[in-house]
Amino acid sequence: MIVPTMAEMMAQGKQPEVLFWVGAAGSYDDKAKKISRAFVKILHQAKVDFAVLGTEESSTGDAAKRAGNEFLFQMQALMNIEILNGYEVKTIVTCDPHSFNTLKNEYPSLGGNYKVYHHTQFIQKLISENRLQINDATLKGKRLTFHDPCYLGRANDEYESPREIIRKLGVNLTEMKRHKSTALCCGAGGAQMFKDAEKGDKEVNVLRTEDALETNPQIIATGCPYCKTMMADGVKFKEKENEIVVKDIAELIAEANNL
């Protein structure tokens, strides 16, 4: 599976349609790498001309900013913006809502102006342009619930793209009682992923997993690498990993289309 870099593209005098921003989780975390691979397969199937930054990509600085280190955030952002602008990048797609939110809403004031898509938005766009079809037979009738990522839903008011894609999978979607604008965080946002738990009687991800379990799902669908990890850990805590799979929407499409 060929994944060209921007440097290789530029050497050939080419400009790709989109830059795929892989993100820290999608590059290093084993669970999230599966999301990156699945999304690349989808891009290939839809014949999208894309590239990645490769070793030139660095953290967006999201976690640093949320943890209160504005200086480190701006250092990261300015370094990334210099590289992106150097390649004259216009359009970015990412599987990580944290990167999506930061690139879309926080880079413009520092000189980084791009059209930024979350991968569910971009997949929805590919479907509407008839560049991608989803096979609705593979997962037909499976009981599925969807967990809204905070940085996609409440922070950016995007609730429909993931759901429109899910409906095309032929699954039986049941919403959790807390969903869309009332959805509960998975417990990893705002740099919480990287710190010890605070005092309390329950982890946030376990509480959110209980919301999901009430829908009696076979699949918990996510749209964020951090959410996937937290929900999978919650399922494991509840000793349900033999009955329930936690997968990103990109992985479900790749599975449906036998990619």
PDB file of C-alpha atoms in Angstrom:
ATOM      1  CA  MET A   1       0.000   0.000   0.000  1.00  0.00           C
ATOM      2  CA  ILE A   2       1.724   3.156  -1.228  1.00  0.00           C
ATOM      3  CA  VAL A   3       1.574   6.236   0.996  1.00  0.00           C
ATOM      4  CA  PRO A   4       3.481   9.105  -0.655  1.00  0.00           C
ATOM      5  CA  THR A   5       4.984  11.963   1.348  1.00  0.00           C
ATOM      6  CA  MET A   6       4.616  15.640   0.511  1.00  0.00           C
ATOM      7  CA  ALA A   7       8.385  15.803  -0.070  1.00  0.00           C
ATOM      8  CA  GLU A   8       8.154  13.025  -2.694  1.00  0.00           C
ATOM      9  CA  MET A   9       5.166  14.709  -4.323  1.00  0.00           C
ATOM     10  CA  MET A  10       6.930  18.063  -4.470  1.00  0.00           C
ATOM     11  CA  ALA A  11      10.036  16.451  -5.999  1.00  0.00           C
ATOM     12  CA  GLN A  12       7.787  15.225  -8.824  1.00  0.00           C
ATOM     13  CA  GLY A  13       6.177  18.653  -9.158  1.00  0.00           C
ATOM     14  CA  LYS A  14       2.807  17.346  -7.963  1.00  0.00           C
ATOM     15  CA  GLN A  15       0.296  18.765  -5.495  1.00  0.00           C
ATOM     16  CA  PRO A  16      -2.042  16.175  -3.901  1.00  0.00           C
ATOM     17  CA  GLU A  17      -5.774  16.745  -3.478  1.00  0.00           C
ATOM     18  CA  VAL A  18      -5.476  16.386   0.310  1.00  0.00           C
ATOM     19  CA  LEU A  19      -2.899  16.041   3.038  1.00  0.00           C
ATOM     20  CA  PHE A  20      -3.676  13.187   5.446  1.00  0.00           C
ATOM     21  CA  TRP A  21      -2.668  14.412   8.920  1.00  0.00           C
ATOM     22  CA  VAL A  22      -1.986  11.131  10.739  1.00  0.00           C
ATOM     23  CA  GLY A  23      -1.621  12.566  14.244  1.00  0.00           C
ATOM     24  CA  ALA A  24       0.415  11.292  17.182  1.00  0.00           C
ATOM     25  CA  ALA A  25      -2.011   8.511  18.165  1.00  0.00           C
ATOM     26  CA  GLY A  26      -2.451   7.338  14.560  1.00  0.00           C
ATOM     27  CA  SER A  27       1.329   7.148  14.174  1.00  0.00           C
ATOM     28  CA  TYR A  28       2.388   5.490  17.419  1.00  0.00           C
ATOM     29  CA  ASP A  29      -0.526   3.807  19.198  1.00  0.00           C
ATOM     30  CA  ASP A  30      -1.155   0.236  18.029  1.00  0.00           C
ATOM     31  CA  LYS A  31      -4.959   0.512  18.252  1.00  0.00           C
ATOM     32  CA  ALA A  32      -4.914   3.832  16.382  1.00  0.00           C
ATOM     33  CA  LYS A  33      -2.512   2.625  13.682  1.00  0.00           C
ATOM     34  CA  LYS A  34      -5.320   0.291  12.567  1.00  0.00           C
ATOM     35  CA  ILE A  35      -7.542   3.360  12.028  1.00  0.00           C
ATOM     36  CA  SER A  36      -4.820   5.047   9.931  1.00  0.00           C
ATOM     37  CA  ARG A  37      -4.369   1.910   7.808  1.00  0.00           C
ATOM     38  CA  ALA A  38      -8.106   1.487   7.293  1.00  0.00           C
ATOM     39  CA  PHE A  39      -8.486   5.122   6.232  1.00  0.00           C
ATOM     40  CA  VAL A  40      -5.585   4.854   3.752  1.00  0.00           C
ATOM     41  CA  LYS A  41      -7.302   1.796   2.213  1.00  0.00           C
ATOM     42  CA  ILE A  42     -10.504   3.839   1.851  1.00  0.00           C
ATOM     43  CA  LEU A  43      -8.575   6.710   0.203  1.00  0.00           C
ATOM     44  CA  HIS A  44      -7.022   4.229  -2.229  1.00  0.00           C
ATOM     45  CA  GLN A  45     -10.384   2.634  -3.039  1.00  0.00           C
ATOM     46  CA  ALA A  46     -11.891   6.081  -3.715  1.00  0.00           C
ATOM     47  CA  LYS A  47      -8.825   6.950  -5.841  1.00  0.00           C
ATOM     48  CA  VAL A  48      -8.051  10.030  -3.753  1.00  0.00           C
ATOM     49  CA  ASP A  49      -4.745  11.695  -4.579  1.00  0.00           C
ATOM     50  CA  PHE A  50      -3.249  12.189  -1.102  1.00  0.00           C
ATOM     51  CA  ALA A  51       0.048  12.465   0.747  1.00  0.00           C
ATOM     52  CA  VAL A  52       1.348  12.551   4.324  1.00  0.00           C
ATOM     53  CA  LEU A  53       4.097  14.661   5.885  1.00  0.00           C
ATOM     54  CA  GLY A  54       5.864  11.555   7.196  1.00  0.00           C
ATOM     55  CA  THR A  55       8.766  12.414   9.513  1.00  0.00           C
ATOM     56  CA  GLU A  56       8.053  16.133   8.991  1.00  0.00           C
ATOM     57  CA  GLU A  57       4.751  15.818  10.876  1.00  0.00           C
ATOM     58  CA  SER A  58       4.853  16.749  14.556  1.00  0.00           C
ATOM     59  CA  SER A  59       2.224  16.952  17.301  1.00  0.00           C
ATOM     60  CA  THR A  60      -0.368  19.695  16.721  1.00  0.00           C
ATOM     61  CA  GLY A  61       0.232  20.784  20.319  1.00  0.00           C
ATOM     62  CA  ASP A  62      -3.350  20.077  21.377  1.00  0.00           C
ATOM     63  CA  ALA A  63      -2.468  18.165  24.555  1.00  0.00           C
ATOM     64  CA  ALA A  64       0.081  20.814  25.571  1.00  0.00           C
ATOM     65  CA  LYS A  65      -2.504  23.590  25.165  1.00  0.00           C
ATOM     66  CA  ARG A  66      -5.213  21.693  27.099  1.00  0.00           C
ATOM     67  CA  ALA A  67      -2.734  20.994  29.891  1.00  0.00           C
ATOM     68  CA  GLY A  68      -1.995  24.727  30.114  1.00  0.00           C
ATOM     69  CA  ASN A  69       1.354  24.932  28.315  1.00  0.00           C
ATOM     70  CA  GLU A  70       0.500  27.674  25.798  1.00  0.00           C
ATOM     71  CA  PHE A  71       4.187  28.306  25.031  1.00  0.00           C
ATOM     72  CA  LEU A  72       4.796  24.714  23.923  1.00  0.00           C
ATOM     73  CA  PHE A  73       1.543  24.733  21.930  1.00  0.00           C
ATOM     74  CA  GLN A  74       2.553  27.852  19.983  1.00  0.00           C
ATOM     75  CA  MET A  75       6.038  26.461  19.361  1.00  0.00           C
ATOM     76  CA  GLN A  76       4.557  23.255  17.896  1.00  0.00           C
ATOM     77  CA  ALA A  77       1.919  25.125  15.912  1.00  0.00           C
ATOM     78  CA  LEU A  78       4.329  27.611  14.322  1.00  0.00           C
ATOM     79  CA  MET A  79       6.712  24.807  13.340  1.00  0.00           C
ATOM     80  CA  ASN A  80       3.878  22.825  11.712  1.00  0.00           C
ATOM     81  CA  ILE A  81       2.419  25.892   9.985  1.00  0.00           C
ATOM     82  CA  GLU A  82       5.811  26.712   8.455  1.00  0.00           C
ATOM     83  CA  ILE A  83       6.003  23.217   6.966  1.00  0.00           C
ATOM     84  CA  LEU A  84       2.358  23.165   5.792  1.00  0.00           C
ATOM     85  CA  ASN A  85       2.629  26.598   4.188  1.00  0.00           C
ATOM     86  CA  GLY A  86       5.959  25.650   2.633  1.00  0.00           C
ATOM     87  CA  TYR A  87       4.175  22.818   0.812  1.00  0.00           C
ATOM     88  CA  GLU A  88       1.248  25.138  -0.018  1.00  0.00           C
ATOM     89  CA  VAL A  89      -1.187  22.738   1.646  1.00  0.00           C
ATOM     90  CA  LYS A  90      -4.815  23.767   1.114  1.00  0.00           C
ATOM     91  CA  THR A  91      -6.853  20.802   2.367  1.00  0.00           C
ATOM     92  CA  ILE A  92      -6.211  18.527   5.350  1.00  0.00           C
ATOM     93  CA  VAL A  93      -8.054  15.408   6.504  1.00  0.00           C
ATOM     94  CA  THR A  94      -7.436  13.701   9.848  1.00  0.00           C
ATOM     95  CA  CYS A  95      -8.895  10.773  11.828  1.00  0.00           C
ATOM     96  CA  ASP A  96      -8.219  12.586  15.101  1.00  0.00           C
ATOM     97  CA  PRO A  97     -10.869  15.111  16.282  1.00  0.00           C
ATOM     98  CA  HIS A  98      -8.251  16.755  18.540  1.00  0.00           C
ATOM     99  CA  SER A  99      -5.994  17.471  15.539  1.00  0.00           C
ATOM    100  CA  PHE A 100      -9.088  18.428  13.517  1.00  0.00           C
ATOM    101  CA  ASN A 101     -10.205  20.975  16.119  1.00  0.00           C
ATOM    102  CA  THR A 102      -6.718  22.442  16.587  1.00  0.00           C
ATOM    103  CA  LEU A 103      -5.872  22.719  12.870  1.00  0.00           C
ATOM    104  CA  LYS A 104      -9.314  24.106  12.033  1.00  0.00           C
ATOM    105  CA  ASN A 105      -9.905  26.520  14.895  1.00  0.00           C
ATOM    106  CA  GLU A 106      -6.570  27.381  16.478  1.00  0.00           C
ATOM    107  CA  TYR A 107      -4.033  27.467  13.638  1.00  0.00           C
ATOM    108  CA  PRO A 108      -5.680  30.307  11.613  1.00  0.00           C
ATOM    109  CA  SER A 109      -4.794  32.984  14.199  1.00  0.00           C
ATOM    110  CA  LEU A 110      -1.142  31.858  13.937  1.00  0.00           C
ATOM    111  CA  GLY A 111      -1.075  32.000  10.133  1.00  0.00           C
ATOM    112  CA  GLY A 112      -2.249  28.492   9.218  1.00  0.00           C
ATOM    113  CA  ASN A 113      -5.401  28.673   7.094  1.00  0.00           C
ATOM    114  CA  TYR A 114      -6.595  25.349   5.664  1.00  0.00           C
ATOM    115  CA  LYS A 115      -9.788  23.545   4.741  1.00  0.00           C
ATOM    116  CA  VAL A 116      -9.860  20.854   7.434  1.00  0.00           C
ATOM    117  CA  TYR A 117     -11.992  17.692   7.385  1.00  0.00           C
ATOM    118  CA  HIS A 118     -12.544  15.031  10.019  1.00  0.00           C
ATOM    119  CA  HIS A 119     -12.316  11.663   8.269  1.00  0.00           C
ATOM    120  CA  THR A 120     -16.053  11.013   8.701  1.00  0.00           C
ATOM    121  CA  GLN A 121     -16.805  14.316   6.935  1.00  0.00           C
ATOM    122  CA  PHE A 122     -14.388  13.475   4.138  1.00  0.00           C
ATOM    123  CA  ILE A 123     -15.788   9.945   3.720  1.00  0.00           C
ATOM    124  CA  GLN A 124     -19.295  11.431   3.591  1.00  0.00           C
ATOM    125  CA  LYS A 125     -18.058  13.834   0.884  1.00  0.00           C
ATOM    126  CA  LEU A 126     -16.592  10.919  -1.119  1.00  0.00           C
ATOM    127  CA  ILE A 127     -19.922   9.074  -0.878  1.00  0.00           C
ATOM    128  CA  SER A 128     -21.922  12.128  -1.981  1.00  0.00           C
ATOM    129  CA  GLU A 129     -19.573  12.591  -4.964  1.00  0.00           C
ATOM    130  CA  ASN A 130     -20.068   8.891  -5.929  1.00  0.00           C
ATOM    131  CA  ARG A 131     -16.371   8.195  -5.444  1.00  0.00           C
ATOM    132  CA  LEU A 132     -17.003   5.651  -2.690  1.00  0.00           C
ATOM    133  CA  GLN A 133     -19.695   3.021  -2.188  1.00  0.00           C
ATOM    134  CA  ILE A 134     -20.238   1.117   1.044  1.00  0.00           C
ATOM    135  CA  ASN A 135     -21.248  -2.534   0.970  1.00  0.00           C
ATOM    136  CA  ASP A 136     -24.210  -2.871   3.353  1.00  0.00           C
ATOM    137  CA  ALA A 137     -24.239  -6.678   3.397  1.00  0.00           C
ATOM    138  CA  THR A 138     -21.108  -7.513   5.458  1.00  0.00           C
ATOM    139  CA  LEU A 139     -22.307  -5.994   8.753  1.00  0.00           C
ATOM    140  CA  LYS A 140     -26.029  -6.169   8.005  1.00  0.00           C
ATOM    141  CA  GLY A 141     -28.243  -6.291  11.097  1.00  0.00           C
ATOM    142  CA  LYS A 142     -25.385  -5.981  13.607  1.00  0.00           C
ATOM    143  CA  ARG A 143     -26.364  -4.055  16.732  1.00  0.00           C
ATOM    144  CA  LEU A 144     -24.258  -0.900  16.899  1.00  0.00           C
ATOM    145  CA  THR A 145     -24.076   2.210  19.056  1.00  0.00           C
ATOM    146  CA  PHE A 146     -22.007   5.312  18.295  1.00  0.00           C
ATOM    147  CA  HIS A 147     -19.984   7.326  20.803  1.00  0.00           C
ATOM    148  CA  ASP A 148     -19.700  11.027  19.858  1.00  0.00           C
ATOM    149  CA  PRO A 149     -16.138  12.371  20.236  1.00  0.00           C
ATOM    150  CA  CYS A 150     -16.230  15.669  22.197  1.00  0.00           C
ATOM    151  CA  TYR A 151     -13.977  17.523  19.769  1.00  0.00           C
ATOM    152  CA  LEU A 152     -16.071  16.503  16.777  1.00  0.00           C
ATOM    153  CA  GLY A 153     -19.524  16.831  18.323  1.00  0.00           C
ATOM    154  CA  ARG A 154     -19.854  19.474  20.976  1.00  0.00           C
ATOM    155  CA  ALA A 155     -16.742  21.442  19.989  1.00  0.00           C
ATOM    156  CA  ASN A 156     -17.490  21.518  16.241  1.00  0.00           C
ATOM    157  CA  ASP A 157     -21.188  20.670  16.028  1.00  0.00           C
ATOM    158  CA  GLU A 158     -20.636  17.696  13.702  1.00  0.00           C
ATOM    159  CA  TYR A 159     -23.096  14.944  14.541  1.00  0.00           C
ATOM    160  CA  GLU A 160     -24.505  13.910  11.177  1.00  0.00           C
ATOM    161  CA  SER A 161     -21.526  12.810   9.052  1.00  0.00           C
ATOM    162  CA  PRO A 162     -20.649   9.798  11.233  1.00  0.00           C
ATOM    163  CA  ARG A 163     -24.302   8.783  11.526  1.00  0.00           C
ATOM    164  CA  GLU A 164     -24.992   9.061   7.802  1.00  0.00           C
ATOM    165  CA  ILE A 165     -22.039   6.745   7.136  1.00  0.00           C
ATOM    166  CA  ILE A 166     -23.147   4.294   9.848  1.00  0.00           C
ATOM    167  CA  ARG A 167     -26.620   4.047   8.284  1.00  0.00           C
ATOM    168  CA  LYS A 168     -25.004   3.026   4.989  1.00  0.00           C
ATOM    169  CA  LEU A 169     -23.340   0.053   6.715  1.00  0.00           C
ATOM    170  CA  GLY A 170     -26.720  -1.692   7.046  1.00  0.00           C
ATOM    171  CA  VAL A 171     -26.332  -2.005  10.817  1.00  0.00           C
ATOM    172  CA  ASN A 172     -28.987  -1.570  13.482  1.00  0.00           C
ATOM    173  CA  LEU A 173     -28.020   1.759  15.141  1.00  0.00           C
ATOM    174  CA  THR A 174     -29.266   2.357  18.682  1.00  0.00           C
ATOM    175  CA  GLU A 175     -28.384   5.681  20.285  1.00  0.00           C
ATOM    176  CA  MET A 176     -27.178   5.869  23.881  1.00  0.00           C
ATOM    177  CA  LYS A 177     -29.393   7.943  26.161  1.00  0.00           C
ATOM    178  CA  ARG A 178     -26.567  10.520  26.301  1.00  0.00           C
ATOM    179  CA  HIS A 179     -25.748  11.261  22.674  1.00  0.00           C
ATOM    180  CA  LYS A 180     -25.045  14.152  20.290  1.00  0.00           C
ATOM    181  CA  SER A 181     -24.952  17.395  22.334  1.00  0.00           C
ATOM    182  CA  THR A 182     -25.543  15.553  25.631  1.00  0.00           C
ATOM    183  CA  ALA A 183     -22.902  12.854  24.985  1.00  0.00           C
ATOM    184  CA  LEU A 184     -20.495  12.072  27.806  1.00  0.00           C
ATOM    185  CA  CYS A 185     -16.737  12.392  27.284  1.00  0.00           C
ATOM    186  CA  CYS A 186     -14.750   9.119  27.034  1.00  0.00           C
ATOM    187  CA  GLY A 187     -12.432  10.461  29.723  1.00  0.00           C
ATOM    188  CA  ALA A 188      -9.335  11.122  27.569  1.00  0.00           C
ATOM    189  CA  GLY A 189      -9.948  14.677  26.318  1.00  0.00           C
ATOM    190  CA  GLY A 190      -8.261  17.818  27.574  1.00  0.00           C
ATOM    191  CA  ALA A 191      -4.976  15.910  28.114  1.00  0.00           C
ATOM    192  CA  GLN A 192      -6.699  13.680  30.728  1.00  0.00           C
ATOM    193  CA  MET A 193      -5.331  10.699  28.752  1.00  0.00           C
ATOM    194  CA  PHE A 194      -1.850  11.462  30.096  1.00  0.00           C
ATOM    195  CA  LYS A 195      -2.487  11.996  33.784  1.00  0.00           C
ATOM    196  CA  ASP A 196      -3.418   9.862  36.760  1.00  0.00           C
ATOM    197  CA  ALA A 197      -7.046   9.466  37.769  1.00  0.00           C
ATOM    198  CA  GLU A 198      -8.449  11.861  40.309  1.00  0.00           C
ATOM    199  CA  LYS A 199     -10.413  10.803  43.398  1.00  0.00           C
ATOM    200  CA  GLY A 200     -13.857   9.412  42.708  1.00  0.00           C
ATOM    201  CA  ASP A 201     -15.754   6.134  42.712  1.00  0.00           C
ATOM    202  CA  LYS A 202     -15.624   5.408  38.975  1.00  0.00           C
ATOM    203  CA  GLU A 203     -13.470   6.098  35.924  1.00  0.00           C
ATOM    204  CA  VAL A 204     -15.168   8.244  33.255  1.00  0.00           C
ATOM    205  CA  ASN A 205     -14.542   5.655  30.529  1.00  0.00           C
ATOM    206  CA  VAL A 206     -16.246   2.950  32.622  1.00  0.00           C
ATOM    207  CA  LEU A 207     -19.273   5.225  33.128  1.00  0.00           C
ATOM    208  CA  ARG A 208     -19.415   5.916  29.374  1.00  0.00           C
ATOM    209  CA  THR A 209     -19.056   2.200  28.593  1.00  0.00           C
ATOM    210  CA  GLU A 210     -22.043   1.539  30.871  1.00  0.00           C
ATOM    211  CA  ASP A 211     -24.044   4.011  28.729  1.00  0.00           C
ATOM    212  CA  ALA A 212     -23.058   1.966  25.674  1.00  0.00           C
ATOM    213  CA  LEU A 213     -23.829  -1.405  27.279  1.00  0.00           C
ATOM    214  CA  GLU A 214     -27.418  -0.296  27.963  1.00  0.00           C
ATOM    215  CA  THR A 215     -28.017  -0.401  24.185  1.00  0.00           C
ATOM    216  CA  ASN A 216     -26.932  -4.087  24.102  1.00  0.00           C
ATOM    217  CA  PRO A 217     -24.438  -3.538  21.256  1.00  0.00           C
ATOM    218  CA  GLN A 218     -22.260  -5.958  19.318  1.00  0.00           C
ATOM    219  CA  ILE A 219     -20.209  -3.020  18.038  1.00  0.00           C
ATOM    220  CA  ILE A 220     -19.314   0.278  19.706  1.00  0.00           C
ATOM    221  CA  ALA A 221     -18.344   2.672  16.915  1.00  0.00           C
ATOM    222  CA  THR A 222     -16.004   5.602  17.534  1.00  0.00           C
ATOM    223  CA  GLY A 223     -14.562   8.425  15.461  1.00  0.00           C
ATOM    224  CA  CYS A 224     -11.460   9.211  17.513  1.00  0.00           C
ATOM    225  CA  PRO A 225      -8.320   7.207  18.426  1.00  0.00           C
ATOM    226  CA  TYR A 226      -8.497   8.281  22.088  1.00  0.00           C
ATOM    227  CA  CYS A 227     -12.183   7.343  22.336  1.00  0.00           C
ATOM    228  CA  LYS A 228     -11.410   3.949  20.806  1.00  0.00           C
ATOM    229  CA  THR A 229      -8.772   3.229  23.479  1.00  0.00           C
ATOM    230  CA  MET A 230     -10.952   4.431  26.359  1.00  0.00           C
ATOM    231  CA  MET A 231     -14.071   2.545  25.234  1.00  0.00           C
ATOM    232  CA  ALA A 232     -12.052  -0.627  24.559  1.00  0.00           C
ATOM    233  CA  ASP A 233     -10.551  -0.370  28.056  1.00  0.00           C
ATOM    234  CA  GLY A 234     -14.065   0.108  29.456  1.00  0.00           C
ATOM    235  CA  VAL A 235     -15.319  -2.986  27.642  1.00  0.00           C
ATOM    236  CA  LYS A 236     -12.337  -4.913  29.000  1.00  0.00           C
ATOM    237  CA  PHE A 237     -13.050  -3.653  32.539  1.00  0.00           C
ATOM    238  CA  LYS A 238     -16.610  -4.973  32.176  1.00  0.00           C
ATOM    239  CA  GLU A 239     -15.203  -8.298  30.865  1.00  0.00           C
ATOM    240  CA  LYS A 240     -17.238  -8.025  27.671  1.00  0.00           C
ATOM    241  CA  GLU A 241     -14.394  -8.082  25.129  1.00  0.00           C
ATOM    242  CA  ASN A 242     -15.537 -11.471  23.778  1.00  0.00           C
ATOM    243  CA  GLU A 243     -19.017 -10.119  22.979  1.00  0.00           C
ATOM    244  CA  ILE A 244     -18.379  -6.490  21.938  1.00  0.00           C
ATOM    245  CA  VAL A 245     -15.892  -4.978  19.496  1.00  0.00           C
ATOM    246  CA  VAL A 246     -14.855  -1.326  19.595  1.00  0.00           C
ATOM    247  CA  LYS A 247     -13.946   0.024  16.163  1.00  0.00           C
ATOM    248  CA  ASP A 248     -13.482   3.342  14.427  1.00  0.00           C
ATOM    249  CA  ILE A 249     -15.903   4.125  11.593  1.00  0.00           C
ATOM    250  CA  ALA A 250     -13.001   3.897   9.099  1.00  0.00           C
ATOM    251  CA  GLU A 251     -12.272   0.341  10.271  1.00  0.00           C
ATOM    252  CA  LEU A 252     -15.953  -0.601   9.881  1.00  0.00           C
ATOM    253  CA  ILE A 253     -16.019   0.708   6.294  1.00  0.00           C
ATOM    254  CA  ALA A 254     -12.792  -1.137   5.467  1.00  0.00           C
ATOM    255  CA  GLU A 255     -14.335  -4.312   6.923  1.00  0.00           C
ATOM    256  CA  ALA A 256     -17.637  -3.796   5.076  1.00  0.00           C
ATOM    257  CA  ASN A 257     -15.811  -3.313   1.765  1.00  0.00           C
ATOM    258  CA  ASN A 258     -13.352  -6.176   2.419  1.00  0.00           C
ATOM    259  CA  LEU A 259     -10.354  -3.882   2.103  1.00  0.00           C
TER     260      LEU A 259
END
